[in-house]
């Protein structure tokens, strides 16, 4: 079936603007992860959902970052009052079960000016 | 805290050369280990994984990796690379049976294969 999709693929924001990044996981996948990948770095964990429950948000860098998955499928990562250091690729991954292989989406490249 | 080190940031090889990319992790407990690959313009995809059993793991496209517990290493190998192997390779680890399956990634190795 279809893979993980993310939108928008690219986002340019002015500093201080709020942004919302969307992730559509593979149908039936219970687990959903968000990662942040800065330029020249590997992905870093942000948060994890099992169905609609956010079980781990230890990687969110500040209270400006907020994620939700209200119906246990689509997830949104929101960043309030964006800062230049938020510029990165935001990756979403989903898996059938928490210990199954994570399938990654193409990412959203966020540039904050 | 867990961490992953990839020793080579950039590797340039000619076609048919052998490849070995180093990966070391720091974690004292049982771990699961992964290699992901990102081809130009594509998303991250799983190359191979180790959970338990035979420490020599075979993945897609002729890649393999060996888990050496005593050295905390999980090096990726391929006997003969092709131009199409040009990509960025990421080693990742998670703590076995932690609360969540969050992956800790290395910084990646950019491999360029010259025809």
mmCIF file with all atom_site columns, C-alpha atoms in Angstrom:
data_model
loop_
_atom_site.group_PDB
_atom_site.id
_atom_site.type_symbol
_atom_site.label_atom_id
_atom_site.label_alt_id
_atom_site.label_comp_id
_atom_site.label_asym_id
_atom_site.label_entity_id
_atom_site.label_seq_id
_atom_site.pdbx_PDB_ins_code
_atom_site.Cartn_x
_atom_site.Cartn_y
_atom_site.Cartn_z
_atom_site.occupancy
_atom_site.B_iso_or_equiv
_atom_site.pdbx_formal_charge
_atom_site.auth_seq_id
_atom_site.auth_comp_id
_atom_site.auth_asym_id
_atom_site.auth_atom_id
_atom_site.pdbx_PDB_model_num
ATOM 1   C CA . UNK A 1 1   ? 0.000  0.000   0.000   1.00 0.00 ? 1   UNK A CA 1
ATOM 2   C CA . UNK A 1 2   ? 0.922  3.643   0.147   1.00 0.00 ? 2   UNK A CA 1
ATOM 3   C CA . UNK A 1 3   ? 3.812  4.684   2.316   1.00 0.00 ? 3   UNK A CA 1
ATOM 4   C CA . UNK A 1 4   ? 4.018  7.393   4.929   1.00 0.00 ? 4   UNK A CA 1
ATOM 5   C CA . UNK A 1 5   ? 3.186  10.777  3.483   1.00 0.00 ? 5   UNK A CA 1
ATOM 6   C CA . UNK A 1 6   ? 3.990  14.204  4.859   1.00 0.00 ? 6   UNK A CA 1
ATOM 7   C CA . UNK A 1 7   ? 2.853  17.665  3.948   1.00 0.00 ? 7   UNK A CA 1
ATOM 8   C CA . UNK A 1 8   ? 3.926  20.205  3.105   1.00 0.00 ? 8   UNK A CA 1
ATOM 9   C CA . UNK A 1 9   ? 7.205  18.956  1.693   1.00 0.00 ? 9   UNK A CA 1
ATOM 10  C CA . UNK A 1 10  ? 8.758  22.400  2.068   1.00 0.00 ? 10  UNK A CA 1
ATOM 11  C CA . UNK A 1 11  ? 7.832  25.240  4.347   1.00 0.00 ? 11  UNK A CA 1
ATOM 12  C CA . UNK A 1 12  ? 9.376  28.665  4.655   1.00 0.00 ? 12  UNK A CA 1
ATOM 13  C CA . UNK A 1 13  ? 8.343  30.597  7.745   1.00 0.00 ? 13  UNK A CA 1
ATOM 14  C CA . UNK A 1 14  ? 9.218  33.970  9.118   1.00 0.00 ? 14  UNK A CA 1
ATOM 15  C CA . UNK A 1 15  ? 10.634 33.991  12.601  1.00 0.00 ? 15  UNK A CA 1
ATOM 16  C CA . UNK A 1 16  ? 7.792  34.113  15.104  1.00 0.00 ? 16  UNK A CA 1
ATOM 17  C CA . UNK A 1 17  ? 5.274  32.460  12.800  1.00 0.00 ? 17  UNK A CA 1
ATOM 18  C CA . UNK A 1 18  ? 3.405  29.301  13.812  1.00 0.00 ? 18  UNK A CA 1
ATOM 19  C CA . UNK A 1 19  ? 3.627  26.235  11.548  1.00 0.00 ? 19  UNK A CA 1
ATOM 20  C CA . UNK A 1 20  ? 1.796  22.915  11.352  1.00 0.00 ? 20  UNK A CA 1
ATOM 21  C CA . UNK A 1 21  ? 3.301  19.826  9.772   1.00 0.00 ? 21  UNK A CA 1
ATOM 22  C CA . UNK A 1 22  ? 1.151  16.869  8.832   1.00 0.00 ? 22  UNK A CA 1
ATOM 23  C CA . UNK A 1 23  ? 1.900  13.161  8.778   1.00 0.00 ? 23  UNK A CA 1
ATOM 24  C CA . UNK A 1 24  ? -0.269 10.442  7.242   1.00 0.00 ? 24  UNK A CA 1
ATOM 25  C CA . UNK A 1 25  ? 1.012  7.078   8.462   1.00 0.00 ? 25  UNK A CA 1
ATOM 26  C CA . UNK A 1 26  ? 0.597  3.786   6.716   1.00 0.00 ? 26  UNK A CA 1
ATOM 27  C CA . UNK A 1 27  ? -2.944 2.558   7.206   1.00 0.00 ? 27  UNK A CA 1
ATOM 28  C CA . UNK A 1 28  ? -3.268 0.308   10.241  1.00 0.00 ? 28  UNK A CA 1
ATOM 29  C CA . UNK A 1 29  ? 0.011  1.372   11.804  1.00 0.00 ? 29  UNK A CA 1
ATOM 30  C CA . UNK A 1 30  ? -0.453 1.833   15.512  1.00 0.00 ? 30  UNK A CA 1
ATOM 31  C CA . UNK A 1 31  ? 2.841  3.521   16.304  1.00 0.00 ? 31  UNK A CA 1
ATOM 32  C CA . UNK A 1 32  ? 3.889  6.928   15.035  1.00 0.00 ? 32  UNK A CA 1
ATOM 33  C CA . UNK A 1 33  ? 7.148  8.752   15.622  1.00 0.00 ? 33  UNK A CA 1
ATOM 34  C CA . UNK A 1 34  ? 8.401  12.260  14.883  1.00 0.00 ? 34  UNK A CA 1
ATOM 35  C CA . UNK A 1 35  ? 12.082 12.989  14.386  1.00 0.00 ? 35  UNK A CA 1
ATOM 36  C CA . UNK A 1 36  ? 14.002 16.188  13.685  1.00 0.00 ? 36  UNK A CA 1
ATOM 37  C CA . UNK A 1 37  ? 17.007 16.113  11.367  1.00 0.00 ? 37  UNK A CA 1
ATOM 38  C CA . UNK A 1 38  ? 19.276 19.144  11.363  1.00 0.00 ? 38  UNK A CA 1
ATOM 39  C CA . UNK A 1 39  ? 21.649 19.715  8.477   1.00 0.00 ? 39  UNK A CA 1
ATOM 40  C CA . UNK A 1 40  ? 24.528 17.251  8.558   1.00 0.00 ? 40  UNK A CA 1
ATOM 41  C CA . UNK A 1 41  ? 23.080 15.307  11.469  1.00 0.00 ? 41  UNK A CA 1
ATOM 42  C CA . UNK A 1 42  ? 21.155 12.117  11.947  1.00 0.00 ? 42  UNK A CA 1
ATOM 43  C CA . UNK A 1 43  ? 17.479 12.180  12.879  1.00 0.00 ? 43  UNK A CA 1
ATOM 44  C CA . UNK A 1 44  ? 16.733 12.934  16.528  1.00 0.00 ? 44  UNK A CA 1
ATOM 45  C CA . UNK A 1 45  ? 13.667 11.605  18.288  1.00 0.00 ? 45  UNK A CA 1
ATOM 46  C CA . UNK A 1 46  ? 10.968 14.104  19.207  1.00 0.00 ? 46  UNK A CA 1
ATOM 47  C CA . UNK A 1 47  ? 7.863  12.224  20.251  1.00 0.00 ? 47  UNK A CA 1
ATOM 48  C CA . UNK A 1 48  ? 5.967  8.931   20.014  1.00 0.00 ? 48  UNK A CA 1
ATOM 49  C CA . UNK A 1 49  ? 2.296  7.998   19.768  1.00 0.00 ? 49  UNK A CA 1
ATOM 50  C CA . UNK A 1 50  ? 0.605  4.681   20.238  1.00 0.00 ? 50  UNK A CA 1
ATOM 51  C CA . UNK A 1 51  ? -2.761 5.143   18.612  1.00 0.00 ? 51  UNK A CA 1
ATOM 52  C CA . UNK A 1 52  ? -3.961 8.508   19.940  1.00 0.00 ? 52  UNK A CA 1
ATOM 53  C CA . UNK A 1 53  ? -1.926 8.375   23.138  1.00 0.00 ? 53  UNK A CA 1
ATOM 54  C CA . UNK A 1 54  ? 1.287  10.369  23.256  1.00 0.00 ? 54  UNK A CA 1
ATOM 55  C CA . UNK A 1 55  ? 3.446  8.032   25.313  1.00 0.00 ? 55  UNK A CA 1
ATOM 56  C CA . UNK A 1 56  ? 6.783  9.792   25.001  1.00 0.00 ? 56  UNK A CA 1
ATOM 57  C CA . UNK A 1 57  ? 7.460  13.445  24.339  1.00 0.00 ? 57  UNK A CA 1
ATOM 58  C CA . UNK A 1 58  ? 10.879 13.543  25.927  1.00 0.00 ? 58  UNK A CA 1
ATOM 59  C CA . UNK A 1 59  ? 12.564 14.733  22.722  1.00 0.00 ? 59  UNK A CA 1
ATOM 60  C CA . UNK A 1 60  ? 10.492 17.856  22.155  1.00 0.00 ? 60  UNK A CA 1
ATOM 61  C CA . UNK A 1 61  ? 13.038 20.663  22.470  1.00 0.00 ? 61  UNK A CA 1
ATOM 62  C CA . UNK A 1 62  ? 10.769 23.263  24.042  1.00 0.00 ? 62  UNK A CA 1
ATOM 63  C CA . UNK A 1 63  ? 7.176  24.003  24.949  1.00 0.00 ? 63  UNK A CA 1
ATOM 64  C CA . UNK A 1 64  ? 6.823  25.681  21.571  1.00 0.00 ? 64  UNK A CA 1
ATOM 65  C CA . UNK A 1 65  ? 6.618  22.193  20.058  1.00 0.00 ? 65  UNK A CA 1
ATOM 66  C CA . UNK A 1 66  ? 3.337  20.350  20.283  1.00 0.00 ? 66  UNK A CA 1
ATOM 67  C CA . UNK A 1 67  ? 2.151  17.154  18.603  1.00 0.00 ? 67  UNK A CA 1
ATOM 68  C CA . UNK A 1 68  ? -1.211 15.469  18.413  1.00 0.00 ? 68  UNK A CA 1
ATOM 69  C CA . UNK A 1 69  ? -2.860 12.434  16.880  1.00 0.00 ? 69  UNK A CA 1
ATOM 70  C CA . UNK A 1 70  ? -6.482 12.808  17.950  1.00 0.00 ? 70  UNK A CA 1
ATOM 71  C CA . UNK A 1 71  ? -7.999 9.871   16.079  1.00 0.00 ? 71  UNK A CA 1
ATOM 72  C CA . UNK A 1 72  ? -5.038 7.570   16.111  1.00 0.00 ? 72  UNK A CA 1
ATOM 73  C CA . UNK A 1 73  ? -4.123 8.017   12.457  1.00 0.00 ? 73  UNK A CA 1
ATOM 74  C CA . UNK A 1 74  ? -3.052 11.408  11.065  1.00 0.00 ? 74  UNK A CA 1
ATOM 75  C CA . UNK A 1 75  ? -0.665 13.360  13.252  1.00 0.00 ? 75  UNK A CA 1
ATOM 76  C CA . UNK A 1 76  ? 0.228  17.035  13.326  1.00 0.00 ? 76  UNK A CA 1
ATOM 77  C CA . UNK A 1 77  ? 3.395  18.566  14.689  1.00 0.00 ? 77  UNK A CA 1
ATOM 78  C CA . UNK A 1 78  ? 2.933  22.210  15.548  1.00 0.00 ? 78  UNK A CA 1
ATOM 79  C CA . UNK A 1 79  ? 5.702  24.676  16.223  1.00 0.00 ? 79  UNK A CA 1
ATOM 80  C CA . UNK A 1 80  ? 4.733  27.981  17.743  1.00 0.00 ? 80  UNK A CA 1
ATOM 81  C CA . UNK A 1 81  ? 6.724  31.191  17.408  1.00 0.00 ? 81  UNK A CA 1
ATOM 82  C CA . UNK A 1 82  ? 9.307  29.566  15.162  1.00 0.00 ? 82  UNK A CA 1
ATOM 83  C CA . UNK A 1 83  ? 12.972 30.365  15.667  1.00 0.00 ? 83  UNK A CA 1
ATOM 84  C CA . UNK A 1 84  ? 15.862 30.033  13.229  1.00 0.00 ? 84  UNK A CA 1
ATOM 85  C CA . UNK A 1 85  ? 17.196 27.047  15.147  1.00 0.00 ? 85  UNK A CA 1
ATOM 86  C CA . UNK A 1 86  ? 13.972 25.196  14.292  1.00 0.00 ? 86  UNK A CA 1
ATOM 87  C CA . UNK A 1 87  ? 15.127 24.992  10.664  1.00 0.00 ? 87  UNK A CA 1
ATOM 88  C CA . UNK A 1 88  ? 15.468 21.288  9.933   1.00 0.00 ? 88  UNK A CA 1
ATOM 89  C CA . UNK A 1 89  ? 13.827 18.366  8.195   1.00 0.00 ? 89  UNK A CA 1
ATOM 90  C CA . UNK A 1 90  ? 10.985 16.920  10.236  1.00 0.00 ? 90  UNK A CA 1
ATOM 91  C CA . UNK A 1 91  ? 10.519 13.216  9.669   1.00 0.00 ? 91  UNK A CA 1
ATOM 92  C CA . UNK A 1 92  ? 7.544  11.089  10.513  1.00 0.00 ? 92  UNK A CA 1
ATOM 93  C CA . UNK A 1 93  ? 7.739  7.313   10.840  1.00 0.00 ? 93  UNK A CA 1
ATOM 94  C CA . UNK A 1 94  ? 5.101  4.701   11.512  1.00 0.00 ? 94  UNK A CA 1
ATOM 95  C CA . UNK A 1 95  ? 5.137  1.053   12.432  1.00 0.00 ? 95  UNK A CA 1
ATOM 96  C CA . UNK A 1 96  ? 2.532  -1.681  12.760  1.00 0.00 ? 96  UNK A CA 1
ATOM 97  C CA . UNK A 1 97  ? 3.490  -2.319  16.349  1.00 0.00 ? 97  UNK A CA 1
ATOM 98  C CA . UNK A 1 98  ? 5.862  -0.523  18.651  1.00 0.00 ? 98  UNK A CA 1
ATOM 99  C CA . UNK A 1 99  ? 8.661  -3.035  18.034  1.00 0.00 ? 99  UNK A CA 1
ATOM 100 C CA . UNK A 1 100 ? 8.115  -3.418  14.306  1.00 0.00 ? 100 UNK A CA 1
ATOM 101 C CA . UNK A 1 101 ? 10.147 -1.768  11.576  1.00 0.00 ? 101 UNK A CA 1
ATOM 102 C CA . UNK A 1 102 ? 9.692  1.984   11.341  1.00 0.00 ? 102 UNK A CA 1
ATOM 103 C CA . UNK A 1 103 ? 8.802  3.271   7.866   1.00 0.00 ? 103 UNK A CA 1
ATOM 104 C CA . UNK A 1 104 ? 9.784  6.851   7.227   1.00 0.00 ? 104 UNK A CA 1
ATOM 105 C CA . UNK A 1 105 ? 8.060  9.527   5.228   1.00 0.00 ? 105 UNK A CA 1
ATOM 106 C CA . UNK A 1 106 ? 9.842  11.947  2.892   1.00 0.00 ? 106 UNK A CA 1
ATOM 107 C CA . UNK A 1 107 ? 10.025 14.649  5.538   1.00 0.00 ? 107 UNK A CA 1
ATOM 108 C CA . UNK A 1 108 ? 9.066  18.305  5.677   1.00 0.00 ? 108 UNK A CA 1
ATOM 109 C CA . UNK A 1 109 ? 11.951 20.701  5.164   1.00 0.00 ? 109 UNK A CA 1
ATOM 110 C CA . UNK A 1 110 ? 11.345 23.760  7.329   1.00 0.00 ? 110 UNK A CA 1
ATOM 111 C CA . UNK A 1 111 ? 13.318 26.932  6.823   1.00 0.00 ? 111 UNK A CA 1
ATOM 112 C CA . UNK A 1 112 ? 12.830 29.750  9.295   1.00 0.00 ? 112 UNK A CA 1
ATOM 113 C CA . UNK A 1 113 ? 14.021 33.133  8.114   1.00 0.00 ? 113 UNK A CA 1
ATOM 114 C CA . UNK B 2 1   ? 22.458 8.159   27.626  1.00 0.00 ? 1   UNK B CA 1
ATOM 115 C CA . UNK B 2 2   ? 22.661 6.109   24.477  1.00 0.00 ? 2   UNK B CA 1
ATOM 116 C CA . UNK B 2 3   ? 24.735 7.395   21.596  1.00 0.00 ? 3   UNK B CA 1
ATOM 117 C CA . UNK B 2 4   ? 25.880 6.157   18.214  1.00 0.00 ? 4   UNK B CA 1
ATOM 118 C CA . UNK B 2 5   ? 29.167 7.001   16.498  1.00 0.00 ? 5   UNK B CA 1
ATOM 119 C CA . UNK B 2 6   ? 29.793 6.667   12.811  1.00 0.00 ? 6   UNK B CA 1
ATOM 120 C CA . UNK B 2 7   ? 33.472 7.104   12.144  1.00 0.00 ? 7   UNK B CA 1
ATOM 121 C CA . UNK B 2 8   ? 33.397 8.014   8.497   1.00 0.00 ? 8   UNK B CA 1
ATOM 122 C CA . UNK B 2 9   ? 31.481 11.090  7.447   1.00 0.00 ? 9   UNK B CA 1
ATOM 123 C CA . UNK B 2 10  ? 32.362 10.864  3.767   1.00 0.00 ? 10  UNK B CA 1
ATOM 124 C CA . UNK B 2 11  ? 33.555 7.849   1.818   1.00 0.00 ? 11  UNK B CA 1
ATOM 125 C CA . UNK B 2 12  ? 34.462 7.796   -1.855  1.00 0.00 ? 12  UNK B CA 1
ATOM 126 C CA . UNK B 2 13  ? 34.931 4.463   -3.595  1.00 0.00 ? 13  UNK B CA 1
ATOM 127 C CA . UNK B 2 14  ? 35.239 3.175   -7.108  1.00 0.00 ? 14  UNK B CA 1
ATOM 128 C CA . UNK B 2 15  ? 32.779 0.613   -8.403  1.00 0.00 ? 15  UNK B CA 1
ATOM 129 C CA . UNK B 2 16  ? 33.608 -2.956  -7.373  1.00 0.00 ? 16  UNK B CA 1
ATOM 130 C CA . UNK B 2 17  ? 35.557 -1.804  -4.317  1.00 0.00 ? 17  UNK B CA 1
ATOM 131 C CA . UNK B 2 18  ? 34.687 -3.302  -0.969  1.00 0.00 ? 18  UNK B CA 1
ATOM 132 C CA . UNK B 2 19  ? 32.861 -1.250  1.628   1.00 0.00 ? 19  UNK B CA 1
ATOM 133 C CA . UNK B 2 20  ? 32.959 -1.203  5.387   1.00 0.00 ? 20  UNK B CA 1
ATOM 134 C CA . UNK B 2 21  ? 31.264 1.536   7.377   1.00 0.00 ? 21  UNK B CA 1
ATOM 135 C CA . UNK B 2 22  ? 31.931 1.689   11.073  1.00 0.00 ? 22  UNK B CA 1
ATOM 136 C CA . UNK B 2 23  ? 29.293 2.067   13.756  1.00 0.00 ? 23  UNK B CA 1
ATOM 137 C CA . UNK B 2 24  ? 29.786 1.995   17.514  1.00 0.00 ? 24  UNK B CA 1
ATOM 138 C CA . UNK B 2 25  ? 27.168 2.536   20.170  1.00 0.00 ? 25  UNK B CA 1
ATOM 139 C CA . UNK B 2 26  ? 27.229 3.216   23.852  1.00 0.00 ? 26  UNK B CA 1
ATOM 140 C CA . UNK B 2 27  ? 24.683 1.371   25.952  1.00 0.00 ? 27  UNK B CA 1
ATOM 141 C CA . UNK B 2 28  ? 25.270 -1.286  28.534  1.00 0.00 ? 28  UNK B CA 1
ATOM 142 C CA . UNK B 2 29  ? 22.109 -3.266  28.082  1.00 0.00 ? 29  UNK B CA 1
ATOM 143 C CA . UNK B 2 30  ? 20.550 -5.291  25.316  1.00 0.00 ? 30  UNK B CA 1
ATOM 144 C CA . UNK B 2 31  ? 20.072 -3.337  22.127  1.00 0.00 ? 31  UNK B CA 1
ATOM 145 C CA . UNK B 2 32  ? 18.484 -3.632  18.742  1.00 0.00 ? 32  UNK B CA 1
ATOM 146 C CA . UNK B 2 33  ? 20.602 -2.327  15.857  1.00 0.00 ? 33  UNK B CA 1
ATOM 147 C CA . UNK B 2 34  ? 19.710 -0.943  12.466  1.00 0.00 ? 34  UNK B CA 1
ATOM 148 C CA . UNK B 2 35  ? 21.207 0.427   9.304   1.00 0.00 ? 35  UNK B CA 1
ATOM 149 C CA . UNK B 2 36  ? 19.063 2.814   7.291   1.00 0.00 ? 36  UNK B CA 1
ATOM 150 C CA . UNK B 2 37  ? 19.883 4.191   3.855   1.00 0.00 ? 37  UNK B CA 1
ATOM 151 C CA . UNK B 2 38  ? 18.753 7.358   2.155   1.00 0.00 ? 38  UNK B CA 1
ATOM 152 C CA . UNK B 2 39  ? 19.238 7.443   -1.613  1.00 0.00 ? 39  UNK B CA 1
ATOM 153 C CA . UNK B 2 40  ? 19.367 10.867  -3.286  1.00 0.00 ? 40  UNK B CA 1
ATOM 154 C CA . UNK B 2 41  ? 15.912 12.413  -3.301  1.00 0.00 ? 41  UNK B CA 1
ATOM 155 C CA . UNK B 2 42  ? 14.345 9.513   -1.441  1.00 0.00 ? 42  UNK B CA 1
ATOM 156 C CA . UNK B 2 43  ? 13.248 8.863   2.102   1.00 0.00 ? 43  UNK B CA 1
ATOM 157 C CA . UNK B 2 44  ? 15.015 6.798   4.744   1.00 0.00 ? 44  UNK B CA 1
ATOM 158 C CA . UNK B 2 45  ? 14.564 3.086   4.294   1.00 0.00 ? 45  UNK B CA 1
ATOM 159 C CA . UNK B 2 46  ? 15.656 0.087   6.310   1.00 0.00 ? 46  UNK B CA 1
ATOM 160 C CA . UNK B 2 47  ? 18.693 -1.756  5.006   1.00 0.00 ? 47  UNK B CA 1
ATOM 161 C CA . UNK B 2 48  ? 18.972 -4.377  7.734   1.00 0.00 ? 48  UNK B CA 1
ATOM 162 C CA . UNK B 2 49  ? 18.382 -4.930  11.428  1.00 0.00 ? 49  UNK B CA 1
ATOM 163 C CA . UNK B 2 50  ? 19.642 -7.049  14.282  1.00 0.00 ? 50  UNK B CA 1
ATOM 164 C CA . UNK B 2 51  ? 17.440 -8.062  17.183  1.00 0.00 ? 51  UNK B CA 1
ATOM 165 C CA . UNK B 2 52  ? 18.934 -11.347 18.356  1.00 0.00 ? 52  UNK B CA 1
ATOM 166 C CA . UNK B 2 53  ? 20.415 -14.598 17.094  1.00 0.00 ? 53  UNK B CA 1
ATOM 167 C CA . UNK B 2 54  ? 23.085 -14.840 14.422  1.00 0.00 ? 54  UNK B CA 1
ATOM 168 C CA . UNK B 2 55  ? 25.274 -11.733 14.781  1.00 0.00 ? 55  UNK B CA 1
ATOM 169 C CA . UNK B 2 56  ? 25.900 -11.674 11.047  1.00 0.00 ? 56  UNK B CA 1
ATOM 170 C CA . UNK B 2 57  ? 22.861 -10.083 9.482   1.00 0.00 ? 57  UNK B CA 1
ATOM 171 C CA . UNK B 2 58  ? 22.108 -9.971  5.789   1.00 0.00 ? 58  UNK B CA 1
ATOM 172 C CA . UNK B 2 59  ? 20.087 -7.161  4.324   1.00 0.00 ? 59  UNK B CA 1
ATOM 173 C CA . UNK B 2 60  ? 18.869 -5.966  0.983   1.00 0.00 ? 60  UNK B CA 1
ATOM 174 C CA . UNK B 2 61  ? 21.051 -5.267  -2.052  1.00 0.00 ? 61  UNK B CA 1
ATOM 175 C CA . UNK B 2 62  ? 23.926 -7.461  -0.878  1.00 0.00 ? 62  UNK B CA 1
ATOM 176 C CA . UNK B 2 63  ? 24.636 -5.573  2.341   1.00 0.00 ? 63  UNK B CA 1
ATOM 177 C CA . UNK B 2 64  ? 25.478 -7.298  5.591   1.00 0.00 ? 64  UNK B CA 1
ATOM 178 C CA . UNK B 2 65  ? 26.428 -6.212  9.086   1.00 0.00 ? 65  UNK B CA 1
ATOM 179 C CA . UNK B 2 66  ? 28.116 -7.924  11.984  1.00 0.00 ? 66  UNK B CA 1
ATOM 180 C CA . UNK B 2 67  ? 27.192 -7.308  15.596  1.00 0.00 ? 67  UNK B CA 1
ATOM 181 C CA . UNK B 2 68  ? 30.214 -7.624  17.881  1.00 0.00 ? 68  UNK B CA 1
ATOM 182 C CA . UNK B 2 69  ? 28.920 -7.220  21.398  1.00 0.00 ? 69  UNK B CA 1
ATOM 183 C CA . UNK B 2 70  ? 32.346 -6.990  23.031  1.00 0.00 ? 70  UNK B CA 1
ATOM 184 C CA . UNK B 2 71  ? 33.248 -4.081  20.800  1.00 0.00 ? 71  UNK B CA 1
ATOM 185 C CA . UNK B 2 72  ? 29.819 -2.399  20.878  1.00 0.00 ? 72  UNK B CA 1
ATOM 186 C CA . UNK B 2 73  ? 30.015 -2.354  17.100  1.00 0.00 ? 73  UNK B CA 1
ATOM 187 C CA . UNK B 2 74  ? 27.687 -3.003  14.182  1.00 0.00 ? 74  UNK B CA 1
ATOM 188 C CA . UNK B 2 75  ? 29.713 -2.385  11.036  1.00 0.00 ? 75  UNK B CA 1
ATOM 189 C CA . UNK B 2 76  ? 28.110 -2.427  7.615   1.00 0.00 ? 76  UNK B CA 1
ATOM 190 C CA . UNK B 2 77  ? 29.817 -4.251  4.755   1.00 0.00 ? 77  UNK B CA 1
ATOM 191 C CA . UNK B 2 78  ? 29.392 -4.941  1.074   1.00 0.00 ? 78  UNK B CA 1
ATOM 192 C CA . UNK B 2 79  ? 31.987 -6.873  -0.916  1.00 0.00 ? 79  UNK B CA 1
ATOM 193 C CA . UNK B 2 80  ? 31.530 -4.970  -4.173  1.00 0.00 ? 80  UNK B CA 1
ATOM 194 C CA . UNK B 2 81  ? 29.788 -1.610  -4.390  1.00 0.00 ? 81  UNK B CA 1
ATOM 195 C CA . UNK B 2 82  ? 27.881 -0.267  -7.355  1.00 0.00 ? 82  UNK B CA 1
ATOM 196 C CA . UNK B 2 83  ? 27.267 3.268   -8.524  1.00 0.00 ? 83  UNK B CA 1
ATOM 197 C CA . UNK B 2 84  ? 23.658 2.869   -7.361  1.00 0.00 ? 84  UNK B CA 1
ATOM 198 C CA . UNK B 2 85  ? 24.880 2.453   -3.758  1.00 0.00 ? 85  UNK B CA 1
ATOM 199 C CA . UNK B 2 86  ? 25.647 6.168   -3.661  1.00 0.00 ? 86  UNK B CA 1
ATOM 200 C CA . UNK B 2 87  ? 23.607 7.318   -0.677  1.00 0.00 ? 87  UNK B CA 1
ATOM 201 C CA . UNK B 2 88  ? 23.765 8.370   2.944   1.00 0.00 ? 88  UNK B CA 1
ATOM 202 C CA . UNK B 2 89  ? 23.906 5.549   5.479   1.00 0.00 ? 89  UNK B CA 1
ATOM 203 C CA . UNK B 2 90  ? 22.722 5.853   9.049   1.00 0.00 ? 90  UNK B CA 1
ATOM 204 C CA . UNK B 2 91  ? 23.367 3.474   11.904  1.00 0.00 ? 91  UNK B CA 1
ATOM 205 C CA . UNK B 2 92  ? 20.730 3.448   14.650  1.00 0.00 ? 92  UNK B CA 1
ATOM 206 C CA . UNK B 2 93  ? 20.136 1.739   17.966  1.00 0.00 ? 93  UNK B CA 1
ATOM 207 C CA . UNK B 2 94  ? 17.363 1.407   20.475  1.00 0.00 ? 94  UNK B CA 1
ATOM 208 C CA . UNK B 2 95  ? 17.342 -0.021  23.939  1.00 0.00 ? 95  UNK B CA 1
ATOM 209 C CA . UNK B 2 96  ? 15.677 -3.394  23.893  1.00 0.00 ? 96  UNK B CA 1
ATOM 210 C CA . UNK B 2 97  ? 12.348 -3.279  25.644  1.00 0.00 ? 97  UNK B CA 1
ATOM 211 C CA . UNK B 2 98  ? 12.557 0.366   26.571  1.00 0.00 ? 98  UNK B CA 1
ATOM 212 C CA . UNK B 2 99  ? 9.271  2.171   27.018  1.00 0.00 ? 99  UNK B CA 1
ATOM 213 C CA . UNK B 2 100 ? 9.246  3.273   23.400  1.00 0.00 ? 100 UNK B CA 1
ATOM 214 C CA . UNK B 2 101 ? 11.028 2.121   20.302  1.00 0.00 ? 101 UNK B CA 1
ATOM 215 C CA . UNK B 2 102 ? 12.744 5.438   19.745  1.00 0.00 ? 102 UNK B CA 1
ATOM 216 C CA . UNK B 2 103 ? 15.757 5.171   17.508  1.00 0.00 ? 103 UNK B CA 1
ATOM 217 C CA . UNK B 2 104 ? 19.057 6.877   18.295  1.00 0.00 ? 104 UNK B CA 1
ATOM 218 C CA . UNK B 2 105 ? 20.850 7.655   15.050  1.00 0.00 ? 105 UNK B CA 1
ATOM 219 C CA . UNK B 2 106 ? 24.455 8.327   14.192  1.00 0.00 ? 106 UNK B CA 1
ATOM 220 C CA . UNK B 2 107 ? 25.375 11.372  12.160  1.00 0.00 ? 107 UNK B CA 1
ATOM 221 C CA . UNK B 2 108 ? 25.459 9.408   8.917   1.00 0.00 ? 108 UNK B CA 1
ATOM 222 C CA . UNK B 2 109 ? 28.063 8.477   6.330   1.00 0.00 ? 109 UNK B CA 1
ATOM 223 C CA . UNK B 2 110 ? 27.809 9.889   2.839   1.00 0.00 ? 110 UNK B CA 1
ATOM 224 C CA . UNK B 2 111 ? 28.999 7.301   0.328   1.00 0.00 ? 111 UNK B CA 1
ATOM 225 C CA . UNK B 2 112 ? 29.865 8.311   -3.211  1.00 0.00 ? 112 UNK B CA 1
ATOM 226 C CA . UNK B 2 113 ? 30.628 5.528   -5.670  1.00 0.00 ? 113 UNK B CA 1
ATOM 227 C CA . UNK B 2 114 ? 32.459 6.568   -8.784  1.00 0.00 ? 114 UNK B CA 1
ATOM 228 C CA . UNK B 2 115 ? 31.727 4.644   -11.987 1.00 0.00 ? 115 UNK B CA 1
#
